[in-house]
Structures are given as C-alpha cells and as structure tokens.
mmCIF file with all atom_site columns, C-alpha atoms in Angstrom:
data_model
loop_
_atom_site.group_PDB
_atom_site.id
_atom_site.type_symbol
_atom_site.label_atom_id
_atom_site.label_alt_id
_atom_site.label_comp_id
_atom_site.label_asym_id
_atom_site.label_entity_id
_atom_site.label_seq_id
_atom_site.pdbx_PDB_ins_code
_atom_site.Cartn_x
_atom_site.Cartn_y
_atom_site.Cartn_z
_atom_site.occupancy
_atom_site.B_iso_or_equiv
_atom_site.pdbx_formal_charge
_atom_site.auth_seq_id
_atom_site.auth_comp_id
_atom_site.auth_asym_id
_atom_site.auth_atom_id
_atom_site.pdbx_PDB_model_num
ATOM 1  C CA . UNK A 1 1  ? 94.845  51.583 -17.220 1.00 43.00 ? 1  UNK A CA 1
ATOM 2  C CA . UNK A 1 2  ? 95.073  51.182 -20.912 1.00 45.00 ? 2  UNK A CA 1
ATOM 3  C CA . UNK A 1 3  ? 95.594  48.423 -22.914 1.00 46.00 ? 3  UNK A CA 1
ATOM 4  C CA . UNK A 1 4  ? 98.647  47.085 -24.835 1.00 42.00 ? 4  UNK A CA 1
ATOM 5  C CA . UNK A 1 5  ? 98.075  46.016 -28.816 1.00 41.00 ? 5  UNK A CA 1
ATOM 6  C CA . UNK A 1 6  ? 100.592 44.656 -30.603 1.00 43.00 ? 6  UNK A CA 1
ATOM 7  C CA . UNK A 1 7  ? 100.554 45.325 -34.184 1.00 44.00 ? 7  UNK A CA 1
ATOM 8  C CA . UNK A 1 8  ? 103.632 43.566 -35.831 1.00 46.00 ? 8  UNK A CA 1
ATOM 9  C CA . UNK A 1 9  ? 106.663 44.407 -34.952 1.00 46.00 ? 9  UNK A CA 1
ATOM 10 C CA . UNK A 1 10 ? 104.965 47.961 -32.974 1.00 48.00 ? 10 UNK A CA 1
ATOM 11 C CA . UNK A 1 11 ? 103.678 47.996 -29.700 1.00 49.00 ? 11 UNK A CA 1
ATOM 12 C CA . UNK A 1 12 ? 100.771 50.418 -29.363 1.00 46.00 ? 12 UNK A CA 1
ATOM 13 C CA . UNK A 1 13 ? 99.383  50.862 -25.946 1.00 55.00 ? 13 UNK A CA 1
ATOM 14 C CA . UNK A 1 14 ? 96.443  53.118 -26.525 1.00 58.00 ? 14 UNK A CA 1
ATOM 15 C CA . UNK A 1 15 ? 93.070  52.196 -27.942 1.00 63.00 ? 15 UNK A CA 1
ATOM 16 C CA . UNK A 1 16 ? 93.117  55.433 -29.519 1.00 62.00 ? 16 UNK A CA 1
ATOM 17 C CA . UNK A 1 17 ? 96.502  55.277 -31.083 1.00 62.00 ? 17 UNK A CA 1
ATOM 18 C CA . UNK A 1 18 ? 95.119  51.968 -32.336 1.00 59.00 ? 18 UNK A CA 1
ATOM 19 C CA . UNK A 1 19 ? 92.419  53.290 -33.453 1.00 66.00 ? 19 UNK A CA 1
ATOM 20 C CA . UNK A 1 20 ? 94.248  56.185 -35.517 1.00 66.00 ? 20 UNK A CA 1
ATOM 21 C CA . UNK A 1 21 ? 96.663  53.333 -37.087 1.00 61.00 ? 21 UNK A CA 1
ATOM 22 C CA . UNK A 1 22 ? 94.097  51.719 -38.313 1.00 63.00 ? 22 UNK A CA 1
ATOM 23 C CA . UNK A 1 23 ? 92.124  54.020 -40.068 1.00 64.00 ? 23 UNK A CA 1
ATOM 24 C CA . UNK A 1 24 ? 95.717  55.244 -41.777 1.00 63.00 ? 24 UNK A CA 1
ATOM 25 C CA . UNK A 1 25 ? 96.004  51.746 -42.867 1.00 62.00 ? 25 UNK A CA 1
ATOM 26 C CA . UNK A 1 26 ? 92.692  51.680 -44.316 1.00 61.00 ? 26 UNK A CA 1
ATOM 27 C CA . UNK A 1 27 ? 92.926  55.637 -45.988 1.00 62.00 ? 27 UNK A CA 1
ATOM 28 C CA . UNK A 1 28 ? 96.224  54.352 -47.059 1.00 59.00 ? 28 UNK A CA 1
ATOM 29 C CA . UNK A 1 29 ? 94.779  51.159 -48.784 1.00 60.00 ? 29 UNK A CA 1
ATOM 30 C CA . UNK A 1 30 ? 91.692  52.888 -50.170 1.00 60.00 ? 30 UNK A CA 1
ATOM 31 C CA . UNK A 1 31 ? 94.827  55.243 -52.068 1.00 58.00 ? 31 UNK A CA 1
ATOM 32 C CA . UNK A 1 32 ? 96.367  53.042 -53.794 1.00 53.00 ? 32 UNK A CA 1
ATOM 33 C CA . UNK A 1 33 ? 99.593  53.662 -52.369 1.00 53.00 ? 33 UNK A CA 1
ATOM 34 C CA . UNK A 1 34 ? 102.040 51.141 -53.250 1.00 54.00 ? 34 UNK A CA 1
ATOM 35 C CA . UNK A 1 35 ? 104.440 49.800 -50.956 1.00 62.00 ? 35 UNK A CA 1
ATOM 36 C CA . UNK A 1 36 ? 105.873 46.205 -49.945 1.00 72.00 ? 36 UNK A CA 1
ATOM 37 C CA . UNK A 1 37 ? 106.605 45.000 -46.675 1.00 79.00 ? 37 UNK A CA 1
ATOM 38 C CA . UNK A 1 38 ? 109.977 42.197 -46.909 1.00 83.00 ? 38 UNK A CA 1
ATOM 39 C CA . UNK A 1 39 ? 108.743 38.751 -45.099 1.00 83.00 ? 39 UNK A CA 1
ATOM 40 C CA . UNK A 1 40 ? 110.753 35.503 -44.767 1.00 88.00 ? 40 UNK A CA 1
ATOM 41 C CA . UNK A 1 41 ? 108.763 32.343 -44.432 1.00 89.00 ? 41 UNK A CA 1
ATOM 42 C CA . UNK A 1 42 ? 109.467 30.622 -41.345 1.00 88.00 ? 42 UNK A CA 1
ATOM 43 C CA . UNK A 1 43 ? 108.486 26.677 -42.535 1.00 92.00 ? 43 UNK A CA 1
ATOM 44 C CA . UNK A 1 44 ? 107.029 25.877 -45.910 1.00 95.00 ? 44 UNK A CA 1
ATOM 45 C CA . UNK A 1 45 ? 104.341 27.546 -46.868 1.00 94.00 ? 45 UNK A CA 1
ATOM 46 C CA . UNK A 1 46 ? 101.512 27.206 -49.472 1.00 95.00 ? 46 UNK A CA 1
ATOM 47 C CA . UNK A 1 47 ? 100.911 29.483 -51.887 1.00 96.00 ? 47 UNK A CA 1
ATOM 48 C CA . UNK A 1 48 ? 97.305  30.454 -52.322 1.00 96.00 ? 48 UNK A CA 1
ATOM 49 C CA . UNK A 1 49 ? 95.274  31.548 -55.419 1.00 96.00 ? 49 UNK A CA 1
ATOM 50 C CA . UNK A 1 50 ? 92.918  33.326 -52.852 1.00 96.00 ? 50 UNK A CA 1
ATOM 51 C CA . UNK A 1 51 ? 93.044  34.281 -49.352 1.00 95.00 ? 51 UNK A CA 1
ATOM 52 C CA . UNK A 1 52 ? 92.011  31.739 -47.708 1.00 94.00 ? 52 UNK A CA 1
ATOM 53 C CA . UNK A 1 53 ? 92.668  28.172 -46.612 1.00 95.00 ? 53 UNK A CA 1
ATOM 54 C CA . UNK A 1 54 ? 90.255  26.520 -48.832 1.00 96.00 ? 54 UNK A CA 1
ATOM 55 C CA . UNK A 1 55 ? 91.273  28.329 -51.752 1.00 96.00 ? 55 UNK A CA 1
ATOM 56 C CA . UNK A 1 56 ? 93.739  26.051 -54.885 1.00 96.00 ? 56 UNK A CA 1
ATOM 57 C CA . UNK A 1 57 ? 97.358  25.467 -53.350 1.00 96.00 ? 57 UNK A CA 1
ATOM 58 C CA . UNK A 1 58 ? 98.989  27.140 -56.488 1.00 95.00 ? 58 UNK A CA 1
ATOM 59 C CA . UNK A 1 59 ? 102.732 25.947 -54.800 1.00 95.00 ? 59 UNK A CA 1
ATOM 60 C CA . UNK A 1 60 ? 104.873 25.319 -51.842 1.00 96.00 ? 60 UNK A CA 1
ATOM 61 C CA . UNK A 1 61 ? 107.183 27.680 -50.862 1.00 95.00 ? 61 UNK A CA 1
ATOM 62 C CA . UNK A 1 62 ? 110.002 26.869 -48.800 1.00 95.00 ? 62 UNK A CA 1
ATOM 63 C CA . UNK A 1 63 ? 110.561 27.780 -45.520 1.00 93.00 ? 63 UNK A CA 1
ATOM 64 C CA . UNK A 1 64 ? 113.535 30.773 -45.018 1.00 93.00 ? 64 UNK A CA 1
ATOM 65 C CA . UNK A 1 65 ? 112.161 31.929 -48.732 1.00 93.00 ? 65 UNK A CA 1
ATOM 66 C CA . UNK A 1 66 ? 112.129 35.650 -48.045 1.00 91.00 ? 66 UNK A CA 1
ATOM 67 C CA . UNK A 1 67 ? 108.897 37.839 -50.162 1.00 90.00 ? 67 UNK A CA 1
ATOM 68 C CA . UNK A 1 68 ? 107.887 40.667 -50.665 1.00 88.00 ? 68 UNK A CA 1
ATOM 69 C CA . UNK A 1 69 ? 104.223 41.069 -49.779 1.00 88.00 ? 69 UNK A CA 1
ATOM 70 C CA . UNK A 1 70 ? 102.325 44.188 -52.202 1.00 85.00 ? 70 UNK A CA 1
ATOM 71 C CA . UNK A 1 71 ? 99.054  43.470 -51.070 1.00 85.00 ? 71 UNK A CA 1
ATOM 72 C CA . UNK A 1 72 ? 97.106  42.693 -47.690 1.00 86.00 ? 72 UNK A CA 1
ATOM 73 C CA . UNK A 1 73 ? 93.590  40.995 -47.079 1.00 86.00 ? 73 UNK A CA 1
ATOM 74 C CA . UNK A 1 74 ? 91.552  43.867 -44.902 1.00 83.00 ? 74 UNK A CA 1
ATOM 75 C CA . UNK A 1 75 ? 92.370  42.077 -41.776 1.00 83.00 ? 75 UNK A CA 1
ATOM 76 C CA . UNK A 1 76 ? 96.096  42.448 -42.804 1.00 84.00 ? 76 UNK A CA 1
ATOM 77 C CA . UNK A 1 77 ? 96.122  38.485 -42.186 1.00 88.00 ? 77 UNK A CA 1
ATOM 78 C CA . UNK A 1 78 ? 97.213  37.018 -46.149 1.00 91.00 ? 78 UNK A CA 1
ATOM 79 C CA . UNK A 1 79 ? 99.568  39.058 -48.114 1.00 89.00 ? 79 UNK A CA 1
ATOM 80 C CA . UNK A 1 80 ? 99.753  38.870 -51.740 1.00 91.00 ? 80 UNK A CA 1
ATOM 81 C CA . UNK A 1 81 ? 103.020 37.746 -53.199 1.00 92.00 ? 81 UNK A CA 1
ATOM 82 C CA . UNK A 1 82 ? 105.150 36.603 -56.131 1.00 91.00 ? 82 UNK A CA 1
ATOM 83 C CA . UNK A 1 83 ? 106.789 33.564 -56.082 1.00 93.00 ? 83 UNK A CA 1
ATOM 84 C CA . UNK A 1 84 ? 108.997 31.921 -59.107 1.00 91.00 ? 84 UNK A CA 1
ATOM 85 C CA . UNK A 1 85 ? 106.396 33.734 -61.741 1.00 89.00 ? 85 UNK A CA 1
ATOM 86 C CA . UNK A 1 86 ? 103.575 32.483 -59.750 1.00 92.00 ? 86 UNK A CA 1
ATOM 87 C CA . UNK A 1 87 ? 101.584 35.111 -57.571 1.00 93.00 ? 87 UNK A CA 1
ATOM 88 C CA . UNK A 1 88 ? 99.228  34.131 -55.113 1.00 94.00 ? 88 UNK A CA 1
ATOM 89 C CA . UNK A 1 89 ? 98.791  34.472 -51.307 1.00 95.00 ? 89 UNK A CA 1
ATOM 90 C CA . UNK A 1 90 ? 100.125 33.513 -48.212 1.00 93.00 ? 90 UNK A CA 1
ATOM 91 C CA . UNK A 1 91 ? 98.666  34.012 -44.619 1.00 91.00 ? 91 UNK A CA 1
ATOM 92 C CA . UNK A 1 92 ? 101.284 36.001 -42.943 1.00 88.00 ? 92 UNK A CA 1
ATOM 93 C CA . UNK A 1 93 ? 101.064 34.331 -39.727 1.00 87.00 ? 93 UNK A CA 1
ATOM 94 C CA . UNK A 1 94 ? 103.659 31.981 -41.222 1.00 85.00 ? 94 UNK A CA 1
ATOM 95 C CA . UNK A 1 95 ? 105.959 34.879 -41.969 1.00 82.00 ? 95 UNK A CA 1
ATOM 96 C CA . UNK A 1 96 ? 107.896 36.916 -39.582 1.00 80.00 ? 96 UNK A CA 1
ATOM 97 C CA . UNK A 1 97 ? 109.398 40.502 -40.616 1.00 71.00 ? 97 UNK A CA 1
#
C-alpha cells in the first residue's frame, strides 16, 4: 500500500511521485525561475526580516491581506513577500492558497 502526501493544495500518493516533485522544486529553485504563488493571510500575520520566528517583526499584516509570495525557504515553509513597500517573510502556514 502506498502512502498519501499532501503537498498544498495536490495530493500525491506515491513516494516516488513525491520524490520526483521535489527534486523539480529544487532544479526549479536552483534556476532561478521566477514565479509567484497568490496567498491570502488567514489572521494577522507578522512580517519577518528573516525566516524565522526569532527573526525582527518588520510589521503586522492583516488577516484576509492577500500576497504574493516570490520566494520560498528550502522547506517551502516562509515565503518571501512585499507588503506596503516593506518586504520580508511570512511562514506560510498562516496562509492558505
């Protein structure tokens, strides 16, 4: 029986199809391709000068605020946005597609 992965709004359920998605992602990524994915925070949200949570809160954003996210941590977990003139990051687990 394989397993089911979840990858946003995709459901991928093979290891190996996971597997192959990532390593897109990553050649992708390592390309320079640019592309932005549209997210709309779901509560307020700080804004990040770095991805992480004990990085300088540059801002609040508030919550319905949709973004456009250009850039991803390598865990695809903080996505790089611009907010009011003020770019920074927000962890995407707060965000929904």
């Amino acid at each position: 029986m394989e397993e089911t992965f979840i990858a946003g709004p995709c459901v991928i359920e093979s290891a190996e199809l996971l597997d192959i998605v990532a390593a897109k992602l990553v050649e992708i990524k390592e390309q320079h391709i640019f592309m932005s994915i549209r997210f709309t925070v779901k509560e307020n949200l700080n804004l990040r000068q770095n991805p992480d949570t004990d990085s300088d809160i540059l801002t609040v954003i508030p919550a319905n605020t949709s973004l456009n996210v250009v850039e991803t941590d390598e865990d695809f977990k903080w996505g790089k946005v611009l907010y009011n003139g003020c770019e920074g990051w927000i962890a995407l687990n707060f965000a929904a597609l």
